[in-house]
């Protein structure tokens, strides 16, 4: 942006607090209201963007391609699936200012999280080494890898995060994929001897080396298939012993596994996969500090993975201040239906929380990536392998996918079931982040939680600025936006969320 030229609003999208508009084009209306001027302004509650103090670099945003998501997407008619994947992953034309290219055609997602073996969102139990020395990715090569091929053809800048839920049973203290078996499953299982009620399954310390090799072989095999794993977490939610695939792992065991086995094995391998600690909630910062601070294990850790189900996002900043050179990633969050009615919450209501805690809260607290949980589910929260579920049978959950793909009971002339796509709150949270491209830098900005708004600002590689503002007021309020010596007033209704792309040079581009 030249000193004597005011900023130019290239594009704006709004989700209204009353839910009547969701990521709708608001460029013309907001551009007409923004009257840029120089001079003094009241600093109280103003959003002042400091474009000269870049913070963390953004890796990207996306969701998890779970086994459940792969099943749902694979059963769609090919043209429907292709259209949905382009909507989710295609990057809009970045070479023109033509308004038609700034439509709502795609989110440009660039991160996917993969599960190493089955998780709670699988139709059946599986792992890649059912017996010692018999490693195979046959399960993933049937459905997940072809989907990755299709997605990567749409989004070449795809980055993969991989997380294990459970080691193969023969590596654990009890030969089960489950973290803990409860009465519901115990009554249904054909093997009552698997019901150690109240006891949690762990990785057997005698098999730490086997497990490290298992994870490295997965990364090496995925790389040979054309899908290198960029980030690997040691264990999904190591503090939880769930009634589905999982296992607990103490901080002490994590340190020993990293320092003595996985860290050296990754370093000696041909892959360039970076290792992340924790992969659990914001309420466990002391554990993360122990992991990163251990001299033997910490040297192998690139950073930390967080989930947003408990605690506050400022835990990320607590760890960042202690270890400023380590990366920060929000690897899991989802939206839930009402547990009593199983009805979805109003998107506009849910979006306020997701803006405060995830899109704005996580990025303001140093997150380089945000990855929502299931990319796609079936409309009933499944396929699901959670507590009380019977392996091999479909069960639902209270969770929503970023999208839900709902199959019709009727078939078309080709014999395929037609599908409809329901876009949930995760979709719109990611949509408001979609103007922030990989390689962007998060910027310092004031006015967050100090008055009427929540906000986060970014500078894209093309030099454009992205400002996301969410109203935190109960009535219509006006706030001041200030950048590079210019300021203007922006008015928002209660609960509104706005993403704006602002030029910083004559060639700055629009959304994506």
Coordinates of C-alpha atoms in Angstrom, one line a residue:
X1 CA 0.0 0.0 0.0
X2 CA 1.5 3.3 -1.1
X3 CA 1.7 6.0 1.6
X4 CA -0.6 8.4 -0.3
X5 CA -3.1 5.8 -1.2
X6 CA -5.9 4.6 1.1
X7 CA -6.4 0.8 1.6
X8 CA -8.6 -0.9 -0.9
X9 CA -11.1 -3.5 0.2
X10 CA -10.8 -6.4 -2.3
X11 CA -13.3 -8.7 -0.8
X12 CA -15.5 -9.3 2.3
X13 CA -17.6 -12.2 3.5
X14 CA -20.0 -12.1 6.4
X15 CA -21.8 -14.6 8.6
X16 CA -24.6 -12.8 10.4
X17 CA -25.4 -13.3 14.0
X18 CA -29.0 -14.1 13.2
X19 CA -28.0 -16.9 10.9
X20 CA -29.6 -15.4 7.8
X21 CA -26.3 -15.1 6.0
X22 CA -23.4 -17.6 6.2
X23 CA -20.1 -16.6 4.6
X24 CA -22.1 -14.4 2.2
X25 CA -20.5 -11.8 -0.2
X26 CA -20.6 -8.4 1.5
X27 CA -17.9 -6.7 -0.5
X28 CA -20.0 -3.9 -2.0
X29 CA -21.8 -3.0 1.2
X30 CA -18.7 -2.9 3.4
X31 CA -16.6 -1.1 0.8
X32 CA -19.2 1.6 0.6
X33 CA -19.2 2.1 4.4
X34 CA -15.5 2.1 4.9
X35 CA -14.3 5.7 4.6
X36 CA -10.6 5.7 5.0
X37 CA -8.9 8.8 6.4
X38 CA -5.7 9.9 8.1
X39 CA -5.3 11.7 11.3
X40 CA -6.1 11.0 15.0
X41 CA -8.8 8.5 16.1
X42 CA -10.0 7.3 19.5
X43 CA -7.8 4.3 20.4
X44 CA -10.3 2.8 22.8
X45 CA -11.6 -0.5 21.3
X46 CA -9.8 0.2 18.0
X47 CA -8.4 -2.6 15.9
X48 CA -4.9 -1.4 15.2
X49 CA -3.0 -3.8 12.8
X50 CA 0.8 -3.7 13.1
X51 CA 2.0 -4.9 9.7
X52 CA 5.6 -4.4 10.7
X53 CA 5.6 -7.1 13.4
X54 CA 4.9 -10.5 11.8
X55 CA 4.4 -13.4 14.1
X56 CA 4.1 -17.1 13.3
X57 CA 4.0 -18.4 9.7
X58 CA 0.8 -20.2 8.7
X59 CA 1.1 -23.8 7.5
X60 CA -2.6 -24.1 6.6
X61 CA -6.1 -25.2 7.7
X62 CA -8.1 -28.3 7.1
X63 CA -9.7 -31.4 8.7
X64 CA -9.2 -35.1 9.4
X65 CA -9.6 -37.7 6.7
X66 CA -10.6 -40.4 9.1
X67 CA -11.6 -43.9 8.1
X68 CA -15.2 -42.8 8.6
X69 CA -14.8 -39.8 6.3
X70 CA -13.1 -41.9 3.7
X71 CA -16.0 -44.4 3.7
X72 CA -18.6 -41.6 3.4
X73 CA -16.8 -39.9 0.6
X74 CA -16.0 -43.1 -1.3
X75 CA -19.7 -44.1 -1.4
X76 CA -20.7 -40.8 -3.1
X77 CA -21.3 -40.9 -6.8
X78 CA -18.0 -39.9 -8.4
X79 CA -19.3 -36.6 -9.9
X80 CA -20.8 -35.5 -6.6
X81 CA -17.6 -36.4 -4.7
X82 CA -15.4 -34.6 -7.2
X83 CA -17.5 -31.4 -6.9
X84 CA -17.4 -31.6 -3.1
X85 CA -13.6 -32.1 -3.0
X86 CA -13.1 -29.2 -5.3
X87 CA -15.3 -27.0 -3.1
X88 CA -13.2 -28.0 -0.1
X89 CA -9.7 -28.1 -1.5
X90 CA -9.4 -26.1 -4.7
X91 CA -7.5 -22.8 -4.5
X92 CA -9.3 -20.0 -6.2
X93 CA -7.6 -18.1 -9.0
X94 CA -4.9 -15.9 -7.5
X95 CA -4.1 -13.9 -10.7
X96 CA -7.1 -11.7 -11.2
X97 CA -9.2 -9.1 -9.5
X98 CA -12.3 -10.3 -11.4
X99 CA -15.1 -10.4 -8.8
X100 CA -16.4 -13.7 -10.3
X101 CA -13.2 -15.5 -9.0
X102 CA -13.9 -14.2 -5.5
X103 CA -17.1 -16.3 -5.1
X104 CA -17.8 -19.0 -2.6
X105 CA -16.6 -21.8 -4.9
X106 CA -13.9 -23.3 -2.6
X107 CA -12.2 -23.2 0.7
X108 CA -8.7 -24.1 -0.4
X109 CA -8.0 -26.4 2.5
X110 CA -4.3 -27.4 2.7
X111 CA -4.0 -29.7 5.8
X112 CA -5.4 -33.2 6.4
X113 CA -5.0 -35.3 9.6
X114 CA -4.7 -39.0 9.1
X115 CA -5.3 -41.7 11.8
X116 CA -2.5 -44.4 12.0
X117 CA -4.8 -47.4 12.4
X118 CA -8.4 -47.3 13.5
X119 CA -9.9 -44.6 15.7
X120 CA -13.3 -44.1 17.1
X121 CA -14.4 -43.0 13.7
X122 CA -13.9 -46.3 11.9
X123 CA -16.3 -49.1 10.9
X124 CA -14.0 -51.8 12.1
X125 CA -10.8 -52.4 14.1
X126 CA -7.6 -52.4 12.1
X127 CA -3.8 -51.8 12.5
X128 CA -0.9 -52.1 10.1
X129 CA 1.0 -54.9 11.8
X130 CA -1.4 -57.5 13.1
X131 CA 1.6 -59.8 14.0
X132 CA 5.3 -59.1 14.3
X133 CA 7.0 -58.4 11.0
X134 CA 3.7 -58.4 9.0
X135 CA 3.5 -54.7 8.3
X136 CA 1.0 -53.7 5.5
X137 CA -0.9 -50.6 4.5
X138 CA -3.5 -52.6 2.6
X139 CA -6.4 -51.1 4.5
X140 CA -5.5 -47.5 3.6
X141 CA -4.5 -48.4 0.1
X142 CA -8.0 -49.6 -0.6
X143 CA -9.8 -46.3 0.2
X144 CA -7.8 -43.6 1.9
X145 CA -4.8 -43.4 -0.5
X146 CA -7.0 -43.1 -3.6
X147 CA -8.8 -40.2 -1.9
X148 CA -5.5 -38.6 -1.1
X149 CA -4.5 -39.0 -4.7
X150 CA -7.7 -37.2 -5.8
X151 CA -7.4 -34.5 -3.2
X152 CA -3.7 -33.8 -4.0
X153 CA -4.6 -33.5 -7.7
X154 CA -6.8 -30.6 -6.6
X155 CA -4.6 -29.2 -3.9
X156 CA -0.9 -29.8 -4.7
X157 CA 0.2 -27.9 -1.5
X158 CA -1.5 -30.5 0.7
X159 CA 0.2 -31.1 4.1
X160 CA -0.4 -34.2 6.2
X161 CA -0.5 -34.7 9.9
X162 CA -0.7 -38.3 11.2
X163 CA -1.7 -39.5 14.7
X164 CA -1.9 -43.0 16.2
X165 CA -4.7 -44.0 18.5
X166 CA -3.4 -47.4 19.5
X167 CA -0.4 -49.6 18.9
X168 CA -1.2 -53.1 17.5
X169 CA -2.5 -55.2 20.4
X170 CA 0.5 -57.5 20.6
X171 CA 2.6 -54.4 21.6
X172 CA 0.4 -53.5 24.5
X173 CA 0.1 -54.5 28.1
X174 CA -3.3 -56.0 27.2
X175 CA -4.0 -57.4 23.7
X176 CA -6.7 -55.0 22.7
X177 CA -6.9 -52.0 20.4
X178 CA -9.2 -50.3 23.0
X179 CA -8.0 -48.0 25.7
X180 CA -10.4 -49.5 28.2
X181 CA -13.4 -51.9 27.7
X182 CA -16.6 -51.1 29.6
X183 CA -19.7 -53.1 30.4
X184 CA -21.5 -52.1 27.2
X185 CA -18.9 -53.7 25.0
X186 CA -18.2 -56.5 27.4
X187 CA -21.7 -57.8 27.0
X188 CA -21.5 -57.8 23.3
X189 CA -18.0 -59.1 22.7
X190 CA -17.5 -62.7 21.7
X191 CA -14.3 -62.7 23.8
X192 CA -15.2 -62.0 27.5
X193 CA -11.5 -62.3 28.4
X194 CA -11.0 -58.8 26.8
X195 CA -13.0 -57.1 29.5
X196 CA -10.4 -56.0 32.1
X197 CA -12.9 -53.5 33.5
X198 CA -11.4 -50.4 35.1
X199 CA -8.0 -51.2 33.7
X200 CA -6.3 -49.1 31.0
X201 CA -4.3 -50.5 28.2
X202 CA -0.7 -49.1 27.7
X203 CA 2.2 -49.6 25.3
X204 CA 4.4 -52.3 26.8
X205 CA 7.8 -50.9 27.5
X206 CA 9.4 -54.0 26.0
X207 CA 7.9 -53.0 22.7
X208 CA 8.9 -49.3 22.6
X209 CA 11.4 -50.1 19.9
X210 CA 8.8 -52.0 17.9
X211 CA 6.3 -49.2 18.1
X212 CA 8.8 -46.6 17.0
X213 CA 9.7 -48.7 14.0
X214 CA 5.9 -49.2 13.3
X215 CA 5.4 -45.4 13.1
X216 CA 8.5 -44.8 11.0
X217 CA 7.5 -47.6 8.6
X218 CA 4.1 -45.9 8.2
X219 CA 5.7 -42.6 7.3
X220 CA 8.1 -44.3 4.9
X221 CA 5.4 -46.2 3.2
X222 CA 3.2 -43.2 2.8
X223 CA 6.1 -41.2 1.3
X224 CA 6.6 -44.0 -1.3
X225 CA 2.9 -43.7 -2.1
X226 CA 3.3 -40.0 -2.9
X227 CA 1.9 -38.7 0.4
X228 CA 4.7 -37.8 2.8
X229 CA 3.7 -37.1 6.4
X230 CA 4.8 -33.6 7.3
X231 CA 3.9 -33.8 11.0
X232 CA 3.6 -36.8 13.3
X233 CA 2.1 -36.8 16.8
X234 CA 3.3 -39.4 19.2
X235 CA -0.1 -40.5 20.5
X236 CA -3.7 -39.1 20.2
X237 CA -4.9 -37.9 23.6
X238 CA -2.3 -39.8 25.7
X239 CA -4.1 -38.9 28.9
X240 CA -7.3 -40.7 27.9
X241 CA -8.2 -44.4 28.2
X242 CA -11.3 -44.5 26.0
X243 CA -13.8 -47.2 25.2
X244 CA -12.6 -47.2 21.6
X245 CA -9.1 -47.6 20.0
X246 CA -6.6 -45.8 22.3
X247 CA -4.1 -46.1 25.0
X248 CA -2.7 -44.1 27.9
X249 CA 0.9 -42.9 27.8
X250 CA 2.5 -41.2 30.8
X251 CA 4.8 -38.2 30.3
X252 CA 7.7 -40.4 31.5
X253 CA 6.9 -43.1 28.9
X254 CA 6.5 -40.4 26.2
X255 CA 10.0 -39.0 27.1
X256 CA 11.6 -42.5 27.0
X257 CA 9.9 -43.5 23.7
X258 CA 10.9 -40.2 22.0
X259 CA 14.5 -40.0 23.4
X260 CA 15.5 -43.6 23.1
X261 CA 13.5 -44.9 20.2
X262 CA 11.3 -42.7 18.0
X263 CA 13.4 -39.6 17.8
X264 CA 16.6 -41.5 16.7
X265 CA 14.6 -43.7 14.3
X266 CA 13.0 -40.8 12.6
X267 CA 16.3 -39.0 12.4
X268 CA 17.9 -42.1 10.7
X269 CA 15.0 -42.6 8.3
X270 CA 14.7 -41.2 4.8
X271 CA 11.6 -39.1 5.6
X272 CA 11.5 -35.5 6.8
X273 CA 8.6 -35.9 9.2
X274 CA 8.6 -33.6 12.1
X275 CA 7.5 -34.8 15.5
X276 CA 4.9 -33.0 17.7
X277 CA 4.3 -33.5 21.5
X278 CA 1.1 -33.8 23.5
X279 CA -1.8 -34.0 20.9
X280 CA -4.3 -33.3 23.7
X281 CA -6.2 -30.5 25.4
X282 CA -5.2 -27.0 26.5
X283 CA -5.6 -27.9 30.2
X284 CA -2.3 -29.8 30.3
X285 CA 0.4 -27.1 29.7
X286 CA 2.6 -28.4 32.6
X287 CA 2.9 -31.8 30.9
X288 CA 3.9 -30.1 27.6
X289 CA 6.5 -28.0 29.4
X290 CA 8.0 -31.2 30.8
X291 CA 8.1 -32.9 27.4
X292 CA 9.7 -30.0 25.6
X293 CA 12.0 -29.2 28.5
X294 CA 13.5 -32.7 28.7
X295 CA 17.0 -32.5 27.2
X296 CA 16.9 -36.0 25.8
X297 CA 13.4 -35.9 24.2
X298 CA 13.0 -32.2 23.6
X299 CA 15.7 -32.1 20.9
X300 CA 13.6 -34.3 18.7
X301 CA 10.4 -32.3 19.1
X302 CA 9.5 -29.7 16.5
X303 CA 6.6 -28.4 18.6
X304 CA 3.2 -29.1 20.2
X305 CA -0.2 -30.4 19.0
X306 CA -3.3 -29.2 20.9
X307 CA -7.0 -30.1 21.1
X308 CA -9.6 -27.6 22.0
X309 CA -12.0 -29.5 24.2
X310 CA -10.8 -28.4 27.6
X311 CA -8.9 -25.4 28.8
X312 CA -8.2 -22.1 27.1
X313 CA -6.2 -21.3 23.9
X314 CA -3.8 -19.1 25.9
X315 CA -2.1 -22.3 27.1
X316 CA -0.5 -22.3 23.7
X317 CA 1.1 -18.9 24.5
X318 CA 2.3 -20.2 27.9
X319 CA 4.3 -22.9 26.1
X320 CA 5.4 -20.6 23.3
X321 CA 6.9 -18.1 25.8
X322 CA 8.9 -20.9 27.3
X323 CA 9.9 -22.4 23.9
X324 CA 9.5 -19.7 21.3
X325 CA 11.3 -21.6 18.6
X326 CA 8.9 -24.6 18.7
X327 CA 5.8 -24.8 16.4
X328 CA 2.2 -24.8 17.6
X329 CA -0.6 -26.7 15.9
X330 CA -4.3 -27.1 16.8
X331 CA -4.9 -30.6 15.6
X332 CA -8.4 -31.4 16.7
X333 CA -11.7 -29.7 17.4
X334 CA -15.3 -30.6 16.3
X335 CA -18.9 -29.5 16.8
X336 CA -21.5 -31.4 18.6
X337 CA -25.2 -32.0 18.5
X338 CA -27.4 -31.5 21.5
X339 CA -26.9 -34.8 23.5
X340 CA -30.6 -35.0 24.5
X341 CA -32.1 -34.3 21.1
X342 CA -29.2 -35.1 18.8
X343 CA -30.2 -31.9 16.9
X344 CA -27.5 -29.6 15.6
X345 CA -26.9 -26.3 17.3
X346 CA -27.7 -23.2 15.3
X347 CA -24.7 -22.5 13.2
X348 CA -24.7 -18.8 14.0
X349 CA -24.7 -19.6 17.7
X350 CA -21.9 -22.2 17.4
X351 CA -19.8 -20.1 15.1
X352 CA -19.3 -17.5 17.9
X353 CA -17.6 -20.1 20.1
X354 CA -15.5 -21.4 17.2
X355 CA -14.4 -17.9 16.3
X356 CA -13.5 -17.0 19.9
X357 CA -11.7 -20.2 20.7
X358 CA -10.4 -21.6 17.4
X359 CA -10.2 -19.4 14.3
X360 CA -9.2 -16.4 16.3
X361 CA -8.2 -17.8 19.7
X362 CA -5.8 -20.4 18.4
X363 CA -4.1 -18.3 15.8
X364 CA -3.7 -15.3 18.2
X365 CA -2.0 -17.8 20.5
X366 CA 0.6 -18.9 17.9
X367 CA -1.1 -21.7 16.0
X368 CA 0.4 -22.4 12.6
X369 CA -2.3 -24.7 11.6
X370 CA -5.9 -25.6 12.6
X371 CA -7.2 -29.0 11.7
X372 CA -10.9 -29.9 12.4
X373 CA -11.9 -33.4 13.2
X374 CA -13.9 -35.5 10.7
X375 CA -13.9 -34.0 7.2
X376 CA -17.2 -35.8 6.4
X377 CA -19.7 -37.9 8.3
X378 CA -23.0 -39.6 7.3
X379 CA -25.5 -37.2 8.9
X380 CA -25.9 -39.5 12.0
X381 CA -22.4 -38.9 13.4
X382 CA -20.9 -42.0 11.9
X383 CA -19.6 -44.4 11.0
X384 CA -18.6 -44.6 14.6
X385 CA -16.7 -47.2 16.8
X386 CA -17.3 -45.6 20.2
X387 CA -18.4 -46.9 23.6
X388 CA -21.0 -49.6 23.2
X389 CA -20.6 -50.0 19.5
X390 CA -20.1 -53.4 18.0
X391 CA -17.1 -53.8 15.7
X392 CA -18.2 -54.1 12.1
X393 CA -21.6 -52.3 12.7
X394 CA -22.4 -48.7 12.1
X395 CA -23.2 -46.5 15.1
X396 CA -23.7 -42.8 15.3
X397 CA -22.3 -40.2 17.6
X398 CA -23.1 -36.7 18.8
X399 CA -20.4 -35.2 16.5
X400 CA -20.7 -33.4 13.2
X401 CA -18.3 -33.5 10.3
X402 CA -17.1 -30.4 8.6
X403 CA -19.7 -31.5 6.2
X404 CA -22.3 -34.3 6.5
X405 CA -23.0 -36.3 3.4
X406 CA -26.6 -37.6 3.5
X407 CA -27.5 -40.4 1.2
X408 CA -31.0 -40.6 -0.3
X409 CA -33.0 -43.8 0.1
X410 CA -33.7 -43.8 -3.6
X411 CA -31.2 -44.6 -6.3
X412 CA -30.6 -42.9 -9.7
X413 CA -30.8 -44.7 -13.1
X414 CA -27.2 -45.7 -12.7
X415 CA -28.0 -47.5 -9.5
X416 CA -26.2 -45.0 -7.2
X417 CA -27.8 -43.3 -4.2
X418 CA -28.0 -39.5 -4.7
X419 CA -26.4 -37.5 -1.9
X420 CA -26.9 -34.1 -0.4
X421 CA -24.2 -32.1 1.5
X422 CA -24.9 -30.4 4.7
X423 CA -22.3 -27.7 5.7
X424 CA -21.8 -27.5 9.4
X425 CA -20.2 -25.0 11.7
X426 CA -16.7 -26.3 11.1
X427 CA -17.2 -25.6 7.4
X428 CA -18.0 -21.9 8.0
X429 CA -15.2 -21.5 10.6
X430 CA -12.7 -22.8 7.9
X431 CA -14.4 -20.6 5.3
X432 CA -13.7 -17.5 7.3
X433 CA -10.0 -18.6 7.5
X434 CA -9.8 -19.5 3.8
X435 CA -8.5 -16.1 2.7
X436 CA -5.4 -16.8 4.8
X437 CA -3.1 -18.7 2.6
X438 CA -0.1 -21.0 3.4
X439 CA 3.0 -18.9 4.1
X440 CA 1.0 -16.0 5.5
X441 CA 2.2 -14.4 8.7
X442 CA -0.1 -13.7 11.7
X443 CA 0.2 -10.0 12.7
X444 CA -0.1 -8.2 16.0
X445 CA -3.5 -6.5 16.4
X446 CA -5.2 -4.7 19.3
X447 CA -8.8 -4.6 20.2
X448 CA -9.3 -8.3 20.8
X449 CA -11.6 -8.9 23.8
X450 CA -11.1 -5.4 25.0
X451 CA -14.4 -4.0 23.9
X452 CA -16.8 -4.9 21.2
X453 CA -14.9 -7.3 18.9
X454 CA -12.7 -10.3 18.6
X455 CA -10.1 -10.2 15.8
X456 CA -7.0 -11.6 14.1
X457 CA -5.0 -10.2 11.3
X458 CA -2.7 -11.8 8.7
X459 CA -0.4 -10.8 5.9
X460 CA -0.5 -13.1 2.9
X461 CA 2.5 -14.0 0.7
X462 CA 1.1 -11.7 -2.0
X463 CA 1.2 -8.8 0.6
X464 CA -2.6 -8.5 1.0
X465 CA -3.9 -8.2 4.5
X466 CA -6.7 -10.4 5.9
X467 CA -8.7 -9.2 8.9
X468 CA -11.2 -11.4 10.6
X469 CA -13.5 -9.5 13.0
X470 CA -16.3 -11.1 15.1
X471 CA -18.8 -9.0 17.1
X472 CA -18.8 -9.6 20.8
X473 CA -21.5 -7.1 21.6
X474 CA -25.2 -7.4 22.3
X475 CA -26.2 -4.5 20.1
X476 CA -24.9 -3.0 16.8
X477 CA -21.5 -1.4 17.5
X478 CA -19.0 0.6 15.5
X479 CA -15.3 0.0 15.9
X480 CA -12.3 1.6 14.3
X481 CA -9.9 -0.3 12.0
X482 CA -6.4 1.3 11.7
X483 CA -3.5 0.1 9.4
X484 CA -0.5 1.9 8.0
X485 CA -1.6 5.4 9.0
X486 CA -5.1 5.0 7.7
X487 CA -8.3 4.3 9.7
X488 CA -12.0 3.7 9.0
X489 CA -15.0 2.7 10.9
X490 CA -16.7 -0.7 10.7
X491 CA -20.2 -1.4 12.0
X492 CA -21.3 -4.9 13.0
X493 CA -24.6 -6.3 14.2
X494 CA -24.5 -8.6 17.3
X495 CA -22.8 -11.9 16.5
X496 CA -21.6 -10.9 13.0
X497 CA -18.3 -12.4 11.7
X498 CA -16.6 -10.6 8.8
X499 CA -13.5 -11.7 6.8
X500 CA -12.0 -8.8 4.8
X501 CA -9.1 -8.8 2.3
X502 CA -7.4 -5.4 2.1
X503 CA -4.8 -4.4 -0.5
X504 CA -1.3 -3.4 0.5
X505 CA 0.0 -2.7 -3.1
X506 CA -1.5 -2.0 -6.5
X507 CA -1.1 -5.7 -7.4
X508 CA -2.5 -7.2 -4.2
X509 CA -5.0 -9.9 -4.9
X510 CA -8.4 -11.0 -3.5
X511 CA -9.6 -14.0 -1.6
X512 CA -7.2 -16.8 -2.4

